PDB file of C-alpha atoms in Angstrom:
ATOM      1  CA  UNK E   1      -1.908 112.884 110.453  1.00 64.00           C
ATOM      2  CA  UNK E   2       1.861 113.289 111.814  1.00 71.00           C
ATOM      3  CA  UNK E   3       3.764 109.956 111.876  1.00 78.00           C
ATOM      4  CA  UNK E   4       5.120 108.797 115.302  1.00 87.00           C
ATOM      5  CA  UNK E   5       7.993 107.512 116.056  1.00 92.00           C
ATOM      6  CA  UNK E   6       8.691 103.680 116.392  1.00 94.00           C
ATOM      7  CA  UNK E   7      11.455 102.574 118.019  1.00 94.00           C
ATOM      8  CA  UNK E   8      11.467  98.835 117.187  1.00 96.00           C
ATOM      9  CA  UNK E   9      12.137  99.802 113.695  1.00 96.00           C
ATOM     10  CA  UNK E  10      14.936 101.888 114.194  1.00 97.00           C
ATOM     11  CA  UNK E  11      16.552  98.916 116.399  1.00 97.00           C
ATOM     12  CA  UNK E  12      16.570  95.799 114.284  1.00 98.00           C
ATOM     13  CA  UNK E  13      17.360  97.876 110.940  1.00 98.00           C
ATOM     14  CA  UNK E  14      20.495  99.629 113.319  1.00 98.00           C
ATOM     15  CA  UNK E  15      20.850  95.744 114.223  1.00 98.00           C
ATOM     16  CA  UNK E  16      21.245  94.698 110.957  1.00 98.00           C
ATOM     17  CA  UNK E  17      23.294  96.866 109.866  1.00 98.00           C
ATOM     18  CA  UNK E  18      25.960  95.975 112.459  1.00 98.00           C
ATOM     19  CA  UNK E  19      25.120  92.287 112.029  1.00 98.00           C
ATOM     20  CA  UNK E  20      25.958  92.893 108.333  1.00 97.00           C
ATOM     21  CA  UNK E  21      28.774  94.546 108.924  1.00 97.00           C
ATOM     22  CA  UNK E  22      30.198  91.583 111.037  1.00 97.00           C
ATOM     23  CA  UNK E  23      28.970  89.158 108.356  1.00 96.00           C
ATOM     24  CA  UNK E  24      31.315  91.270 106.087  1.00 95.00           C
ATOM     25  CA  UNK E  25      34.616  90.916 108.821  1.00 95.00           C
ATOM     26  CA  UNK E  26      33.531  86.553 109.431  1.00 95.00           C
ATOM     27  CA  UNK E  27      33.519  85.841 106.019  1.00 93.00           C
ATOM     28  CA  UNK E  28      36.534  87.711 104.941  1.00 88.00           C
ATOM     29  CA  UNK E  29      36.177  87.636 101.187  1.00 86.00           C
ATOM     30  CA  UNK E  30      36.135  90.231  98.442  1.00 81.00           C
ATOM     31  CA  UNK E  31      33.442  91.408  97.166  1.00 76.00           C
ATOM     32  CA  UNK E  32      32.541  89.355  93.503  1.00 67.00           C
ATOM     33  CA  UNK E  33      32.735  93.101  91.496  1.00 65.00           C
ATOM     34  CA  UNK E  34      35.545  95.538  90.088  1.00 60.00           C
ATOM     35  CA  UNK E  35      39.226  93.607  90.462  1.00 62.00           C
ATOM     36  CA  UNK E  36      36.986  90.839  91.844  1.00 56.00           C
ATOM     37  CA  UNK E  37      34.660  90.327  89.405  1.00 56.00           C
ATOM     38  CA  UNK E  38      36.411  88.224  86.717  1.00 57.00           C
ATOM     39  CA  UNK E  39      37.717  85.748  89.000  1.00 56.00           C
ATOM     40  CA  UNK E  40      35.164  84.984  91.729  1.00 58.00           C
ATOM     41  CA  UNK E  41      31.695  85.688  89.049  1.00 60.00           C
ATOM     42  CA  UNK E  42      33.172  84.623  85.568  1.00 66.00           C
ATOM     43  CA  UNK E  43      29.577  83.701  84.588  1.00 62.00           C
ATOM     44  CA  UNK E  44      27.782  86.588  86.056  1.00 76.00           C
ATOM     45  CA  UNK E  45      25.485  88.038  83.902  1.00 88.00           C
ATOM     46  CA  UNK E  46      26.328  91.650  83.729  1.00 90.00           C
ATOM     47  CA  UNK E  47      25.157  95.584  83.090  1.00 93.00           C
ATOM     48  CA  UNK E  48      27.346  98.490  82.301  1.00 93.00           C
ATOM     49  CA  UNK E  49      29.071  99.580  85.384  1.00 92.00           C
ATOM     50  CA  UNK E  50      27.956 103.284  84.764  1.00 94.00           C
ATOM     51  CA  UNK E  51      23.555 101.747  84.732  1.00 95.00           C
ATOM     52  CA  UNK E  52      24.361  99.212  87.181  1.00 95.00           C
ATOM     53  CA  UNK E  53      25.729 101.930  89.554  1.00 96.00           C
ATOM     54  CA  UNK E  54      23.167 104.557  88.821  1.00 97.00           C
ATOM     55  CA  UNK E  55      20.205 101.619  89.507  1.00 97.00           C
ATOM     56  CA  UNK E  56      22.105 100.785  92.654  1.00 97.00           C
ATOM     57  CA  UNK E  57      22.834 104.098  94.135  1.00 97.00           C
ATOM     58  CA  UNK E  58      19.341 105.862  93.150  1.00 97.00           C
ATOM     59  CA  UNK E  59      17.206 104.526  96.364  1.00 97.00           C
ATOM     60  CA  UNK E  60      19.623 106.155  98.562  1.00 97.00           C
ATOM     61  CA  UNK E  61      19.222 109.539  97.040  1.00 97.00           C
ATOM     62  CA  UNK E  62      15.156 109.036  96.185  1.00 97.00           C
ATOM     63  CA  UNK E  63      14.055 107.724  99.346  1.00 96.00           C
ATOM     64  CA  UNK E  64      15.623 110.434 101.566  1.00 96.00           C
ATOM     65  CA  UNK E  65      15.004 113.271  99.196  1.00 95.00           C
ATOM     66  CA  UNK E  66      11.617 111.960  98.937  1.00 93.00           C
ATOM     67  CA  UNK E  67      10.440 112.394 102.822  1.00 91.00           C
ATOM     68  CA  UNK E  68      12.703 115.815 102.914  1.00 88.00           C
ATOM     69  CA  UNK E  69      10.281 117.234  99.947  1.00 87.00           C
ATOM     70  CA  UNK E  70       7.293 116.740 102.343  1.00 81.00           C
ATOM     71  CA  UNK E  71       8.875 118.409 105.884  1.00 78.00           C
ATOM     72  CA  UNK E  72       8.528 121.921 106.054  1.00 72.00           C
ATOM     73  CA  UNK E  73      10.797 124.115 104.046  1.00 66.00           C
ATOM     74  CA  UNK E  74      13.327 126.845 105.253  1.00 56.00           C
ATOM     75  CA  UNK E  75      16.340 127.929 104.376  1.00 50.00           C
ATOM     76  CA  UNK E  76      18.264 126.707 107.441  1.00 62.00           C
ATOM     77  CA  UNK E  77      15.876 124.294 109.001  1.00 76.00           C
ATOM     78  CA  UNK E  78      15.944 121.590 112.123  1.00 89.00           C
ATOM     79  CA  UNK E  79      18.938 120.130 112.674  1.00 94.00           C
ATOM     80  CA  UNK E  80      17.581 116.521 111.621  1.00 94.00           C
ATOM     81  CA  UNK E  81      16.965 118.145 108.031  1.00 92.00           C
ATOM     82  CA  UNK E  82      19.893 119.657 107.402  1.00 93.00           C
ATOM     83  CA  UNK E  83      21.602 116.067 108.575  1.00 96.00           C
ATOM     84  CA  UNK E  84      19.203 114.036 106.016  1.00 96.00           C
ATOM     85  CA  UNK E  85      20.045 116.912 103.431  1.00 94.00           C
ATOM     86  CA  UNK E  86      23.930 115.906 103.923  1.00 96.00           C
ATOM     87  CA  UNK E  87      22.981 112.051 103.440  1.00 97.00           C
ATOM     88  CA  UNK E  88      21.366 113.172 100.006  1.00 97.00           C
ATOM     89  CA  UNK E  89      24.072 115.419  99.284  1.00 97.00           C
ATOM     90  CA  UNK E  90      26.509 112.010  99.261  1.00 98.00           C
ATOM     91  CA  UNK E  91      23.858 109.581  97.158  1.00 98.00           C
ATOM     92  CA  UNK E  92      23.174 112.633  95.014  1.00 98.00           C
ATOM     93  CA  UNK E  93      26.744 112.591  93.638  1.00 98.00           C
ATOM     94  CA  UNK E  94      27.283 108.947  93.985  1.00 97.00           C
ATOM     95  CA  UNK E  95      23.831 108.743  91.685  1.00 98.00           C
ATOM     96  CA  UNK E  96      24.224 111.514  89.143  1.00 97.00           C
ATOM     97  CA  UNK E  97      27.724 112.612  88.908  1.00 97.00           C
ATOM     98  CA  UNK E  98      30.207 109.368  89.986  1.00 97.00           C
ATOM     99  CA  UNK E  99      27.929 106.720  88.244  1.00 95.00           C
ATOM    100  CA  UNK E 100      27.790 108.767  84.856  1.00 95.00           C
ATOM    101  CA  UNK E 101      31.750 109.336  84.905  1.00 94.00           C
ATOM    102  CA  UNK E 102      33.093 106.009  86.028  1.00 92.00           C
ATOM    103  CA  UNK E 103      34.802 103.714  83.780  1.00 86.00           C
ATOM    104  CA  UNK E 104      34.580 100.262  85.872  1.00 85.00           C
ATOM    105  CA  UNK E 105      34.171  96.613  84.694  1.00 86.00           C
ATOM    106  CA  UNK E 106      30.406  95.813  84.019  1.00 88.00           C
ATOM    107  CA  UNK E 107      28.642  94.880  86.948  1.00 89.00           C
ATOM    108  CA  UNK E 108      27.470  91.478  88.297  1.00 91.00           C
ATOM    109  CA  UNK E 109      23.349  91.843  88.293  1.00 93.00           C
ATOM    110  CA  UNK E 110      23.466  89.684  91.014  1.00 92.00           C
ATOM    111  CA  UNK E 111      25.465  92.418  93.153  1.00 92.00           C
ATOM    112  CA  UNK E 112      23.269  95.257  91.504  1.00 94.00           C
ATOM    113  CA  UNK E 113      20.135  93.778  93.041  1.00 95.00           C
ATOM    114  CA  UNK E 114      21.920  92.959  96.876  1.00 95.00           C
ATOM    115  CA  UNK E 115      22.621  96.894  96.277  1.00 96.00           C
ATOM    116  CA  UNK E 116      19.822  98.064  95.702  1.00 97.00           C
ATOM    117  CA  UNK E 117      18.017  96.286  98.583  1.00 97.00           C
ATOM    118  CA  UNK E 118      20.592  97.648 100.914  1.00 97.00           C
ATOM    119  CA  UNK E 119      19.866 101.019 100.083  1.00 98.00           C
ATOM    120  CA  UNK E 120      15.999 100.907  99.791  1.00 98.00           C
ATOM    121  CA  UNK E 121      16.953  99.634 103.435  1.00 98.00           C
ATOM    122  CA  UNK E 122      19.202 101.941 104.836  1.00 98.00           C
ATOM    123  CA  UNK E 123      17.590 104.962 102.871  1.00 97.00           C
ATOM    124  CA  UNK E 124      14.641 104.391 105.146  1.00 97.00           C
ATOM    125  CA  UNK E 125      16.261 103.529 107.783  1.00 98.00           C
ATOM    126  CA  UNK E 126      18.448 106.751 108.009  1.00 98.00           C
ATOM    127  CA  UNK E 127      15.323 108.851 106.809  1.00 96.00           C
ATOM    128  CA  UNK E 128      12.805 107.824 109.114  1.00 96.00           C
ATOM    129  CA  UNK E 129      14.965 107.986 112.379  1.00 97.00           C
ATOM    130  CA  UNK E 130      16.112 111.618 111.363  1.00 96.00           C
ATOM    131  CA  UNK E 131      12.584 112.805 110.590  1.00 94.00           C
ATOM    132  CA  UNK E 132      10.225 111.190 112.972  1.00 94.00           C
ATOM    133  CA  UNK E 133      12.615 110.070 115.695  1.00 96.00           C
ATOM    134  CA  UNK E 134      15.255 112.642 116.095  1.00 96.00           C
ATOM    135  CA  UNK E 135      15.092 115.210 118.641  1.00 94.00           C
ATOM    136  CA  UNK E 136      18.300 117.880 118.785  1.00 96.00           C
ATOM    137  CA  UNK E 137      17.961 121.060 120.758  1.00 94.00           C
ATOM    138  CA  UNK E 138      17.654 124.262 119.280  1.00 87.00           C
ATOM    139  CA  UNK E 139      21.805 124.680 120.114  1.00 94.00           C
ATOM    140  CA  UNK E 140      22.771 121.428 118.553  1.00 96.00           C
ATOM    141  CA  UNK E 141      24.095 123.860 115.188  1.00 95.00           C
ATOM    142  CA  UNK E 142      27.079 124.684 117.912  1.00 96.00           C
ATOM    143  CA  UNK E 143      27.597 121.644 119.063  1.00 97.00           C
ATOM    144  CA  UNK E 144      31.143 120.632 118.951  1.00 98.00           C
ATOM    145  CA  UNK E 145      29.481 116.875 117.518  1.00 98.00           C
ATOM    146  CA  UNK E 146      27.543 118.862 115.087  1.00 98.00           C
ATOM    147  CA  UNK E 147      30.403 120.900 114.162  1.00 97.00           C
ATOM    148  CA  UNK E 148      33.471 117.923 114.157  1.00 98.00           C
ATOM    149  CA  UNK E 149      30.817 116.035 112.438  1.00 98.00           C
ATOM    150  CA  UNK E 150      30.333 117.729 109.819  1.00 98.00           C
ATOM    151  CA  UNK E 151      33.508 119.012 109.170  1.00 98.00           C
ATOM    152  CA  UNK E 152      34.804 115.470 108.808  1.00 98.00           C
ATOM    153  CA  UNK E 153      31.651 114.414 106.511  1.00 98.00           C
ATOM    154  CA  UNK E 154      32.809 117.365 103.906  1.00 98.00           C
ATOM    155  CA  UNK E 155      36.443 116.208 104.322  1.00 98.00           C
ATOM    156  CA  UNK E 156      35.755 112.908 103.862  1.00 98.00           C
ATOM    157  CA  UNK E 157      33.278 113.350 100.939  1.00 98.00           C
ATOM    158  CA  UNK E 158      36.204 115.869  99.636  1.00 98.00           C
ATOM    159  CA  UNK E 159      38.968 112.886  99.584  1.00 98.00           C
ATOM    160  CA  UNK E 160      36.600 110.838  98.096  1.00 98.00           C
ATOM    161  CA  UNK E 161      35.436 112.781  95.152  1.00 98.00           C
ATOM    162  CA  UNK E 162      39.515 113.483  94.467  1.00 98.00           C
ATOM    163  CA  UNK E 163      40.316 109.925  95.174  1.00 98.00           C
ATOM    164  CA  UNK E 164      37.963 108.637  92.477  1.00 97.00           C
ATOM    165  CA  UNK E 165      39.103 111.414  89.699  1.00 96.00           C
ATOM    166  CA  UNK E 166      42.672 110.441  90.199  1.00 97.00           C
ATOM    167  CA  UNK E 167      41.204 106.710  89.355  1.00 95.00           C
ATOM    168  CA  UNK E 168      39.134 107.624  86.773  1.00 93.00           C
ATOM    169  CA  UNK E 169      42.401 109.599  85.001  1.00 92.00           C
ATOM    170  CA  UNK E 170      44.362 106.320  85.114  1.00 92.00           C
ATOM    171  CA  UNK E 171      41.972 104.839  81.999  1.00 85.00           C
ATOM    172  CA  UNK E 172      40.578 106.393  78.596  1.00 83.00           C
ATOM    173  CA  UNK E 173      37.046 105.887  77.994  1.00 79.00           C
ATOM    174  CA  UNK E 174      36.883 101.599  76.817  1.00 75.00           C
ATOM    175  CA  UNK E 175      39.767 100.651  78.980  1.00 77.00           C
ATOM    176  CA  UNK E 176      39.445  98.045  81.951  1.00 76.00           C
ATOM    177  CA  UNK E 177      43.499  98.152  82.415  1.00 83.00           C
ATOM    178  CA  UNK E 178      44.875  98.189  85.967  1.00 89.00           C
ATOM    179  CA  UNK E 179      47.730 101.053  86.796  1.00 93.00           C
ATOM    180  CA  UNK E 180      48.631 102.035  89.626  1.00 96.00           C
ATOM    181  CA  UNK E 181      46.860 104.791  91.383  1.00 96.00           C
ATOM    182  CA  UNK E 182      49.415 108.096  92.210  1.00 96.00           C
ATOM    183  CA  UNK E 183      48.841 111.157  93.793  1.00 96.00           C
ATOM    184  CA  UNK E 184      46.444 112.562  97.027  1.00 97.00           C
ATOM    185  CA  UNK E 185      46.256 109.800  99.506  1.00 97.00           C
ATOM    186  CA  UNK E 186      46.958 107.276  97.072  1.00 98.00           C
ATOM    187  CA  UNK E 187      50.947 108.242  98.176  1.00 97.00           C
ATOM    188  CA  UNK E 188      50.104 106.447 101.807  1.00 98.00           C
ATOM    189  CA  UNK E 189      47.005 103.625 101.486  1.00 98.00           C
ATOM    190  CA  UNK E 190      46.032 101.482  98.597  1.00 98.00           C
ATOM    191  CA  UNK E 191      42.435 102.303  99.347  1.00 97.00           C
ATOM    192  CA  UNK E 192      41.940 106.208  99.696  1.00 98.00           C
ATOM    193  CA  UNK E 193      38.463 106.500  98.227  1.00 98.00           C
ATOM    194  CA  UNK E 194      37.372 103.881 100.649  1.00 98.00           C
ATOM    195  CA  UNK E 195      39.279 105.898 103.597  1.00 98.00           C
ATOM    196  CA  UNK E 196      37.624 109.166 102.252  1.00 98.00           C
ATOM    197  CA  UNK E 197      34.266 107.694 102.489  1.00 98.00           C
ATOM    198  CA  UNK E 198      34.813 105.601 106.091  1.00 98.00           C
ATOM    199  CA  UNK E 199      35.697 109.270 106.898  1.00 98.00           C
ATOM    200  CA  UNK E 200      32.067 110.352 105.657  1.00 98.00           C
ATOM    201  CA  UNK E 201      30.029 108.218 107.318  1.00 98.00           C
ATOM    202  CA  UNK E 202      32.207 108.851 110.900  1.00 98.00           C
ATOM    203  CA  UNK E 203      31.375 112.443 110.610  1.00 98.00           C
ATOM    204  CA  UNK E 204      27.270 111.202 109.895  1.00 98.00           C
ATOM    205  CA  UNK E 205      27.665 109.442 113.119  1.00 98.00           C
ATOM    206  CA  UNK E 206      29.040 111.802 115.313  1.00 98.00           C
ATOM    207  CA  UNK E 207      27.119 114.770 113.817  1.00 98.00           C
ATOM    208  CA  UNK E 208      23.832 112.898 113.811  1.00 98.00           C
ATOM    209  CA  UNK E 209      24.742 111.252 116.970  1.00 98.00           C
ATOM    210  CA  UNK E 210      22.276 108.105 116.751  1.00 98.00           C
ATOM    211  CA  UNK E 211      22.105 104.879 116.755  1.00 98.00           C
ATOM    212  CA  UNK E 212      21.366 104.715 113.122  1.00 98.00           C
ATOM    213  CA  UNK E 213      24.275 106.353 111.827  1.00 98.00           C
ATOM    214  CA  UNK E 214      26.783 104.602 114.248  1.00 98.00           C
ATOM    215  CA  UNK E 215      25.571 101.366 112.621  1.00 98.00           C
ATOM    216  CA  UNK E 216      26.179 102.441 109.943  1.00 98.00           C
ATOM    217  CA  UNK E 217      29.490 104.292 110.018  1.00 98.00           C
ATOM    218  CA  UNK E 218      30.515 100.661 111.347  1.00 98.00           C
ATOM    219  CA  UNK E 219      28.940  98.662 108.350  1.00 98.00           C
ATOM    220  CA  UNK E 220      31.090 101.279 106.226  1.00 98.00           C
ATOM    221  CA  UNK E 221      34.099 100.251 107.672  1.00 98.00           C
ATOM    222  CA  UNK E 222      33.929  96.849 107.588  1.00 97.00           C
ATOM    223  CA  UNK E 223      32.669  96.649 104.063  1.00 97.00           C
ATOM    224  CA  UNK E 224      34.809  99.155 102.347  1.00 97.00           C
ATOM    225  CA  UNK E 225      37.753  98.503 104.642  1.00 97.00           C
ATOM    226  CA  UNK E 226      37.338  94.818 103.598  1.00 96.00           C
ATOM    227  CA  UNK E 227      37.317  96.134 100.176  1.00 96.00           C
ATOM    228  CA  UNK E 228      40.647  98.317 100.752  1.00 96.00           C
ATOM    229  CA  UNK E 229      42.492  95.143 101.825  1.00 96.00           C
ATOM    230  CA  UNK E 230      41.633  93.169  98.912  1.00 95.00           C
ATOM    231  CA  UNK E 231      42.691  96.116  97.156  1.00 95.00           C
ATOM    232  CA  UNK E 232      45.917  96.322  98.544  1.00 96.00           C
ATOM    233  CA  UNK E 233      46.373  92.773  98.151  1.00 95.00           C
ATOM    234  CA  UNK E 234      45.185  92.767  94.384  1.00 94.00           C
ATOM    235  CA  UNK E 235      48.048  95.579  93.430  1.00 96.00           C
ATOM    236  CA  UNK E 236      50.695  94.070  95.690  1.00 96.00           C
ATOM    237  CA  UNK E 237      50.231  90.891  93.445  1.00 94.00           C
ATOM    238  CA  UNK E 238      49.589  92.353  90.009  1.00 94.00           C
ATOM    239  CA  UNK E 239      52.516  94.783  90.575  1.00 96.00           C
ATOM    240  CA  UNK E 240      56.205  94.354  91.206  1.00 94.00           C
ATOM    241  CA  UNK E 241      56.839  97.654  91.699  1.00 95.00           C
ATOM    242  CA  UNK E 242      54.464  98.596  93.444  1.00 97.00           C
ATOM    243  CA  UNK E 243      54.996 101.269  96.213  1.00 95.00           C
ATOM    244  CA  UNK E 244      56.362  98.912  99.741  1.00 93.00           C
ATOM    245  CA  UNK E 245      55.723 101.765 101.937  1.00 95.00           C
ATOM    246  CA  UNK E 246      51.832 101.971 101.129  1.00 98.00           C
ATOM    247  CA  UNK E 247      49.591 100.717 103.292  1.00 97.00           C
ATOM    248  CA  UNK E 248      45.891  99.483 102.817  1.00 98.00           C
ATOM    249  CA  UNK E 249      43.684 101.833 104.072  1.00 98.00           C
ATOM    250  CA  UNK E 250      45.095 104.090 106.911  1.00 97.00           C
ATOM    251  CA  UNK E 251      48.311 105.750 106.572  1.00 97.00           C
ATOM    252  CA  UNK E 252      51.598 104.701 108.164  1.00 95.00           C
ATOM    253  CA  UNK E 253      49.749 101.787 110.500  1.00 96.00           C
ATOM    254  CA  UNK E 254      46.968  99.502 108.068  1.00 94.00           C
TER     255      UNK E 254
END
């Protein structure tokens, strides 16, 4: 029996997602892992960053991948596949290949589980609009949304795949030492992975063109922009040399 469409559900999780995201700007704080997580959770109890991350980030790949296994199969499908197949394409590194090569502080449990919830959440949420809500005509593959959209997704997932290899290059395996970041967009903004994957989630939106994905290309933002200014802040404090002309998280003006 084909699942319909329900639009309530799509609403309050888009909704929350934006409410979120303005929780994120309101309370203005830095999130209590990475530079973070010594001072603000000293007591945490704590897993190894690269199980806390691969825990975290699974739901986001499983969930997704999960619904896509039972839709028809072709080699170029409907344009609402293909989308959800991008989506999976992003969790699929962030869950196999960036949690099994990071070096980062252990991980707060605490944060691990608030994680994990969100993307149970928005793994759904982004999954069930695309698959039983969606509705893109049979041109939308030359669409200049489509097109823009999905070049900036693939740029964006590009600058953040470089961004975190020039991170992971500034420790040897054991070391939680801070240095600062050189090279690729690390020359302009403090935050470069976070800009790459802002970029991402702009080029979900626009490509996917839903409510969904503007929610939360806008929750992106304001979380990992948050992050990028705490960032900025961190190495401006920890470092006396460190670059004046850098900015937080877009080049030349933030």
């Amino acid at each position: 029996m084909p699942v319909l469409c329900q639009q309530s559900p799509v609403l309050a999780g888009s909704a929350a997602l934006a409410a979120l995201g303005l929780l994120v700007l309101y309370l203005a704080e830095p999130s209590g892992y990475g530079k973070h997580s010594e001072t603000l959770m000293p007591a945490a109890i704590r897993l190894p960053a690269r199980a806390a991350w691969f825990l975290q980030e699974l739901p986001s790949f499983v969930v997704p991948a999960g619904i896509l296994a039972g839709q028809p199969r072709s080699v170029f499908g409907p344009p609402a596949t293909v989308l959800l197949g991008l989506f999976c394409a992003h969790y699929f590194h962030r869950t196999f290949v960036y949690s099994l090569l990071t070096r980062g502080r252990p991980f707060p449990v605490v944060f691990l589980f608030r994680g994990f919830v969100f993307c149970v959440g928005n793994g759904l949420l982004q999954s069930y609009y695309l698959v039983y809500c969606a509705e893109y005509p049979a041109e939308w593959y030359t669409d200049i949304r489509f097109s823009l959209g999905v070049f900036l997704f693939i740029l964006g997932m590009g600058i953040n795949i470089h961004s975190d290899y020039i991170l992971r290059r500034l420790r040897k395996p054991g070391e939680t030492t801070y240095r600062i970041p050189q090279g690729g967009l690390f020359t302009y903004v403090s935050g470069a992975n976070f800009l790459g994957e802002i970029i991402e989630w702009i080029g979900y939106a626009l490509a996917t063109w839903s409510l969904p994905g503007l929610a939360f290309a806008f929750f992106s933002l304001c979380f990992l922009g948050q992050r990028a200014f705490h960032h900025h802040r961190f190495y401006l404090k920890m470092f006396e040399d460190y670059p004046k002309s850098r900015k937080a998280l877009i080049p030349f003006i933030f």
